[in-house]
mmCIF file of C-alpha atoms in Angstrom:
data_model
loop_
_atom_site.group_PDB
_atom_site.id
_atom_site.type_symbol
_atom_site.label_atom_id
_atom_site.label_comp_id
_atom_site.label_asym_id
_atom_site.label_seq_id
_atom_site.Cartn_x
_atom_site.Cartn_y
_atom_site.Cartn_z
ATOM 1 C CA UNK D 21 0.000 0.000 0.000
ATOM 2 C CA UNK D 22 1.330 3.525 -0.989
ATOM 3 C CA UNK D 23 1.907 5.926 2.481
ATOM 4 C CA UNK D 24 -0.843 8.105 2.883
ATOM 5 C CA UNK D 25 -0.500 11.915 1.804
ATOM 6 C CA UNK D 26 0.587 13.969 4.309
ATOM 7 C CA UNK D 27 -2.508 16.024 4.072
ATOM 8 C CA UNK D 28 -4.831 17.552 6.529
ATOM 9 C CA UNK D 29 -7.569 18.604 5.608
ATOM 10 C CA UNK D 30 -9.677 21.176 7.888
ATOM 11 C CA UNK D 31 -13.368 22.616 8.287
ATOM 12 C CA UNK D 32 -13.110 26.395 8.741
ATOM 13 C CA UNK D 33 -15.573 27.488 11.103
ATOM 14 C CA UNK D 34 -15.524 25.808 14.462
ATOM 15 C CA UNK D 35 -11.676 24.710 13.588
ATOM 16 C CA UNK D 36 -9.769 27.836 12.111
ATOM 17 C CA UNK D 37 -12.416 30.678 13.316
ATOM 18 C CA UNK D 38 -14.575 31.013 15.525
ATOM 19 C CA UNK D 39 -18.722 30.110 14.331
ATOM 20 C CA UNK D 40 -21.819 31.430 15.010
ATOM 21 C CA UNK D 41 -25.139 30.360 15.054
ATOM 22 C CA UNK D 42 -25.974 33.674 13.352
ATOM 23 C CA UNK D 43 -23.771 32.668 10.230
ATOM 24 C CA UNK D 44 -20.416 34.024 9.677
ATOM 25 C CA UNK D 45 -21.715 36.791 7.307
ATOM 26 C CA UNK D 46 -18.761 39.329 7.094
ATOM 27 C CA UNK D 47 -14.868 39.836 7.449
ATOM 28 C CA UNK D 48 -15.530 41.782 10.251
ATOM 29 C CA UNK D 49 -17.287 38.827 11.753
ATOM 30 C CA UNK D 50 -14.499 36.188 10.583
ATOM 31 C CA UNK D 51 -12.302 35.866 13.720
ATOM 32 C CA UNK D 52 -9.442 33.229 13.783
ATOM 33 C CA UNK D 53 -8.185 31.418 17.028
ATOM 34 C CA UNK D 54 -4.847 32.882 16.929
ATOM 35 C CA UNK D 55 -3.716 29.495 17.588
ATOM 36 C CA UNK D 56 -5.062 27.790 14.499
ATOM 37 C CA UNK D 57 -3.414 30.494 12.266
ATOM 38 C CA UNK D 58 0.170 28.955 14.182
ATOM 39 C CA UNK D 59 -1.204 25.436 13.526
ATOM 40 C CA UNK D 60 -1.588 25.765 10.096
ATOM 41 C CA UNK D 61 1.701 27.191 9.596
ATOM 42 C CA UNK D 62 3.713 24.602 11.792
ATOM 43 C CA UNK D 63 2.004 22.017 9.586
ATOM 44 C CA UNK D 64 3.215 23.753 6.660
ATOM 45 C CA UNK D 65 6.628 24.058 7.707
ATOM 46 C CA UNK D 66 6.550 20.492 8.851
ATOM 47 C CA UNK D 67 6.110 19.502 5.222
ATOM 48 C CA UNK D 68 2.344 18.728 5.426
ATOM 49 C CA UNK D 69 -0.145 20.263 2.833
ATOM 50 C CA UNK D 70 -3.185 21.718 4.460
ATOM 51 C CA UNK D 71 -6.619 22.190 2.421
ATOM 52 C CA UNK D 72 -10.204 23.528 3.951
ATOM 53 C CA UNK D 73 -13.087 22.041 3.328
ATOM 54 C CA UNK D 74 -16.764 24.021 4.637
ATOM 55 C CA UNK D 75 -19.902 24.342 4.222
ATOM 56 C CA UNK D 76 -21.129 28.039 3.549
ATOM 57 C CA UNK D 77 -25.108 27.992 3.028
ATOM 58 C CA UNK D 78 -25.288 31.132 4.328
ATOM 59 C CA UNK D 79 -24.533 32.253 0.295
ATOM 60 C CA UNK D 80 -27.726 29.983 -0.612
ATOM 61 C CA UNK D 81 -29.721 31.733 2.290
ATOM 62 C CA UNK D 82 -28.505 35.413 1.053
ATOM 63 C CA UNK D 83 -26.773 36.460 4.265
ATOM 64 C CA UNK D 84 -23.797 36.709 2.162
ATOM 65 C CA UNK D 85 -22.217 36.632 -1.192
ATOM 66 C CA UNK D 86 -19.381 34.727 -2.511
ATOM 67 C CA UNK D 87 -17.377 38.176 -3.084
ATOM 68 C CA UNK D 88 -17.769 38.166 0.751
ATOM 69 C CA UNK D 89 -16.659 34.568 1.087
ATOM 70 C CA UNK D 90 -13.686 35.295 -1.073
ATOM 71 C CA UNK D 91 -12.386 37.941 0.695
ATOM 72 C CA UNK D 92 -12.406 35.979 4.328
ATOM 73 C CA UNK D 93 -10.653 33.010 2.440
ATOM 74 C CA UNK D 94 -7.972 35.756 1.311
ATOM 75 C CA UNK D 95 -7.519 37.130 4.616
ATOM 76 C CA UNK D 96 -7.178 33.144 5.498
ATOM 77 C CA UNK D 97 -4.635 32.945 3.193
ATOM 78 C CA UNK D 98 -2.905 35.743 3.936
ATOM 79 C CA UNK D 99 -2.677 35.687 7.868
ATOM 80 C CA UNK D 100 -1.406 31.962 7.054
ATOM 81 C CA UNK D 101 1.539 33.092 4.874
ATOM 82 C CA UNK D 102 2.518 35.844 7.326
ATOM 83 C CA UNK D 103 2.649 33.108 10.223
ATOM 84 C CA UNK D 104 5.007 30.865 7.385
ATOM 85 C CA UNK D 105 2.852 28.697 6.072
ATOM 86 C CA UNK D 106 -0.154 28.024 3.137
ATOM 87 C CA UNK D 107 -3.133 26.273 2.533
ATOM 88 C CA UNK D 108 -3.071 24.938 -0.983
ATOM 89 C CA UNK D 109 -6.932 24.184 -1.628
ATOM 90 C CA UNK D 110 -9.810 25.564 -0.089
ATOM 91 C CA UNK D 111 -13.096 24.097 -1.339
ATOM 92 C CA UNK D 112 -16.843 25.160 -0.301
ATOM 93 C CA UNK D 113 -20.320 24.418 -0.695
ATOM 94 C CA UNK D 114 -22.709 27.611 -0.938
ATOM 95 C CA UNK D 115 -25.764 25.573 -1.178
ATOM 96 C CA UNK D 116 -28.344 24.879 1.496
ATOM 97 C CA UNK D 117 -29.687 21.866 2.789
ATOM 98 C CA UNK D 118 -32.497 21.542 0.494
ATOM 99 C CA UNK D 119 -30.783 22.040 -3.060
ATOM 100 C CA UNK D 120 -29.811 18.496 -3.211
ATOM 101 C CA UNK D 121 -25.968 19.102 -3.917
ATOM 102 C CA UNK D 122 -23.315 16.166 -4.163
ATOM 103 C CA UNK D 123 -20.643 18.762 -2.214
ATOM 104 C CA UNK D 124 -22.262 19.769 1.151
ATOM 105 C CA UNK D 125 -21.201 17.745 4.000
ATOM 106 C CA UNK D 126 -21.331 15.173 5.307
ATOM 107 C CA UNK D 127 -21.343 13.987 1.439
ATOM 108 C CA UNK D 128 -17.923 13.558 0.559
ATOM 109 C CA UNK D 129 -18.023 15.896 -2.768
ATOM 110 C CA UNK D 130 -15.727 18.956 -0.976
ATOM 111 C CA UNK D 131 -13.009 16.092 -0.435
ATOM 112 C CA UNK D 132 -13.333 14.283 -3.608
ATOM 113 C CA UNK D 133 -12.395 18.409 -4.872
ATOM 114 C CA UNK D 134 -9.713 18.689 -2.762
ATOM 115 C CA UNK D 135 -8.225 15.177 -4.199
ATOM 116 C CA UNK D 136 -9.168 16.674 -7.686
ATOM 117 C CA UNK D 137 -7.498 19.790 -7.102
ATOM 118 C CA UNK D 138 -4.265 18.445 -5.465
ATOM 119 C CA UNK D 139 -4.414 15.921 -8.157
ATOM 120 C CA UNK D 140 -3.641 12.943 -5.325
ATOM 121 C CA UNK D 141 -5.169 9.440 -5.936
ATOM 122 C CA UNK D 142 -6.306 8.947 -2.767
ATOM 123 C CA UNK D 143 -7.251 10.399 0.644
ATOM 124 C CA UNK D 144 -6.917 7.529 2.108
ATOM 125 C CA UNK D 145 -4.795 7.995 5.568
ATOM 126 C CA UNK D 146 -5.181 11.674 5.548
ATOM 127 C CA UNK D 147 -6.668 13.603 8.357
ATOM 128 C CA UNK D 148 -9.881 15.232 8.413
ATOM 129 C CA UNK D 149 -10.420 17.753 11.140
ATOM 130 C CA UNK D 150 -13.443 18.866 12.205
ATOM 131 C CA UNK D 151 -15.680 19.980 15.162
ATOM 132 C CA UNK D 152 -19.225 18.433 13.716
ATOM 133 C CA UNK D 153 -20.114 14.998 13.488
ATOM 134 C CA UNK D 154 -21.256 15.864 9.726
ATOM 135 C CA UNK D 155 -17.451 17.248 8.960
ATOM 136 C CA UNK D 156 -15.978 13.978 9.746
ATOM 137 C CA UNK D 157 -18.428 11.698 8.155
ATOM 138 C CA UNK D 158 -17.462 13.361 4.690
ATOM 139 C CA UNK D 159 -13.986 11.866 4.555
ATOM 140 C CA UNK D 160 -15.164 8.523 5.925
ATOM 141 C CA UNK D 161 -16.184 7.353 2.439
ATOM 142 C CA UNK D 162 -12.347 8.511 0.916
ATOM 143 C CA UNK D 163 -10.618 6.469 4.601
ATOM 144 C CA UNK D 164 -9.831 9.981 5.787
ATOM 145 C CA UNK D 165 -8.797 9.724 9.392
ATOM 146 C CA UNK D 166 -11.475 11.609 11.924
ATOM 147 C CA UNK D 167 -10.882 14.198 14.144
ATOM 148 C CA UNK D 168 -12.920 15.977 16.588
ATOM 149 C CA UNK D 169 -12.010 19.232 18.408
ATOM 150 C CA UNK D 170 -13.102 20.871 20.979
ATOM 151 C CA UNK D 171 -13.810 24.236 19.704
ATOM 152 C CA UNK D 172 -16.848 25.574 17.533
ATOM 153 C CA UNK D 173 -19.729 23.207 18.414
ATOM 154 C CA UNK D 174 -17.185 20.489 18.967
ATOM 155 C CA UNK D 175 -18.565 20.211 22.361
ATOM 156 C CA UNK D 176 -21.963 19.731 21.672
ATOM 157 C CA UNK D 177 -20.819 16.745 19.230
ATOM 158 C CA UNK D 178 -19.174 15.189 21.858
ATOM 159 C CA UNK D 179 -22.164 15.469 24.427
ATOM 160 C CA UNK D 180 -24.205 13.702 21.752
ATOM 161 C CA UNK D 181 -21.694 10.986 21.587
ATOM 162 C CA UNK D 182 -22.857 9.399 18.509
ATOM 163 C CA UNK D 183 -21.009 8.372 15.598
ATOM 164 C CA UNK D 184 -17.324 8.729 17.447
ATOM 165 C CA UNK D 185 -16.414 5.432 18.166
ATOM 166 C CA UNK D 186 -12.913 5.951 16.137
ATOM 167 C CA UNK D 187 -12.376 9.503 16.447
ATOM 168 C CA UNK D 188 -9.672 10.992 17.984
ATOM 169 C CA UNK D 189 -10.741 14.289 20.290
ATOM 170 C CA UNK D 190 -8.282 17.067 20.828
ATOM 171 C CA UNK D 191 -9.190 20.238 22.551
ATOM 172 C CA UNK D 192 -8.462 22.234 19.487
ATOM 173 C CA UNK D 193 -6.598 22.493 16.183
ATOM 174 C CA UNK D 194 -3.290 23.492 17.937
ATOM 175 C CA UNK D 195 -3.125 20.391 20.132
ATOM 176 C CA UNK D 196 -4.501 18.000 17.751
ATOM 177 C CA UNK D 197 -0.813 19.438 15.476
ATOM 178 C CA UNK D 198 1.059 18.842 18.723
ATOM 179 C CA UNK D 199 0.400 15.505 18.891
ATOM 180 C CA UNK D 200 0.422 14.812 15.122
ATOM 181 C CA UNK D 201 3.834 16.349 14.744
ATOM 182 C CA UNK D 202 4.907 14.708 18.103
ATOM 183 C CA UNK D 203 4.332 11.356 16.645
ATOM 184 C CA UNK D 204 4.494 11.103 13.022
#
């Protein structure tokens, strides 16, 4: 068997930023755990390739527009690079629950895009990061290795209990690198 990329891949609110109920409807309202931003970057400078995967129906609902979406993934991007590192794909779904989409999770469509884009055979053995039980179910289908944090409404998916038999809990994105880059 081939080793497995060395690939996380991430869901951005709950993981990088923090969410809201409300929607995460403008760059003022994007705020990133300052700890994340670091945890990307160590990853990158580790030699791993980081890509996002997350849902955004808020564009479906009209909160916000993917001009707006754009320019939070940019300031992703660039608060990343400053810190030293880079995320090479991030891939969304803008469509709500109802419009019957192959991408939003937990269908694995946003993954099978991120394989696509980094033109890798498989995600098999990569990591899949997320704080909803719906995040990690997408890479299940592609053997994407699950992990649940703390942050976002990682609690709450943890109280429910279901579905994380396998699933390796970490209280958030900075100490689930720790121990990835302690071990591996």
């Amino acid at each position: 068997m081939a080793n497995p990329p060395k690939l996380v891949i991430l869901d951005r609110d709950g993981v990088i930023n923090r969410d809201s109920d409300s929607y995460v409807k403008s760059l003022d309202e994007w705020l990133p755990y300052p700890s994340a931003i670091a945890a990307i970057a160590r990853l990158t400078r580790a030699g791993w390739t980081v890509a996002v995967a997350t849902n955004q129906s808020g564009i479906a609902r009209g909160f916000y527009d993917e001009a707006t979406l754009a320019a939070m993934h940019e300031e992703l991007r660039r608060r990343v690079a400053a810190a030293g590192g880079e995320i090479a794909h991030i891939a969304y779904c803008p469509h709500g629950p109802e419009d019957d989409c192959d991408c939003r999770k937990p269908l694995p469509g946003l993954l099978e895009q991120i394989r696509d884009a980094l033109e890798l055979e498989s995600l098999a053995g990569s990591w899949m990061v997320g704080d909803s039980l719906r995040d990690l179910q997408a890479g299940e289908p592609l053997g994407c290795r699950p992990v649940l944090v703390r942050t976002g409404k990682g609690e709450r998916t943890l109280a429910n209990g279901k579905g994380l038999d396998d699933v390796l809990v970490f209280d958030d994105l900075a100490a689930f690198v720790d121990w990835l880059l302690d071990t591996r």
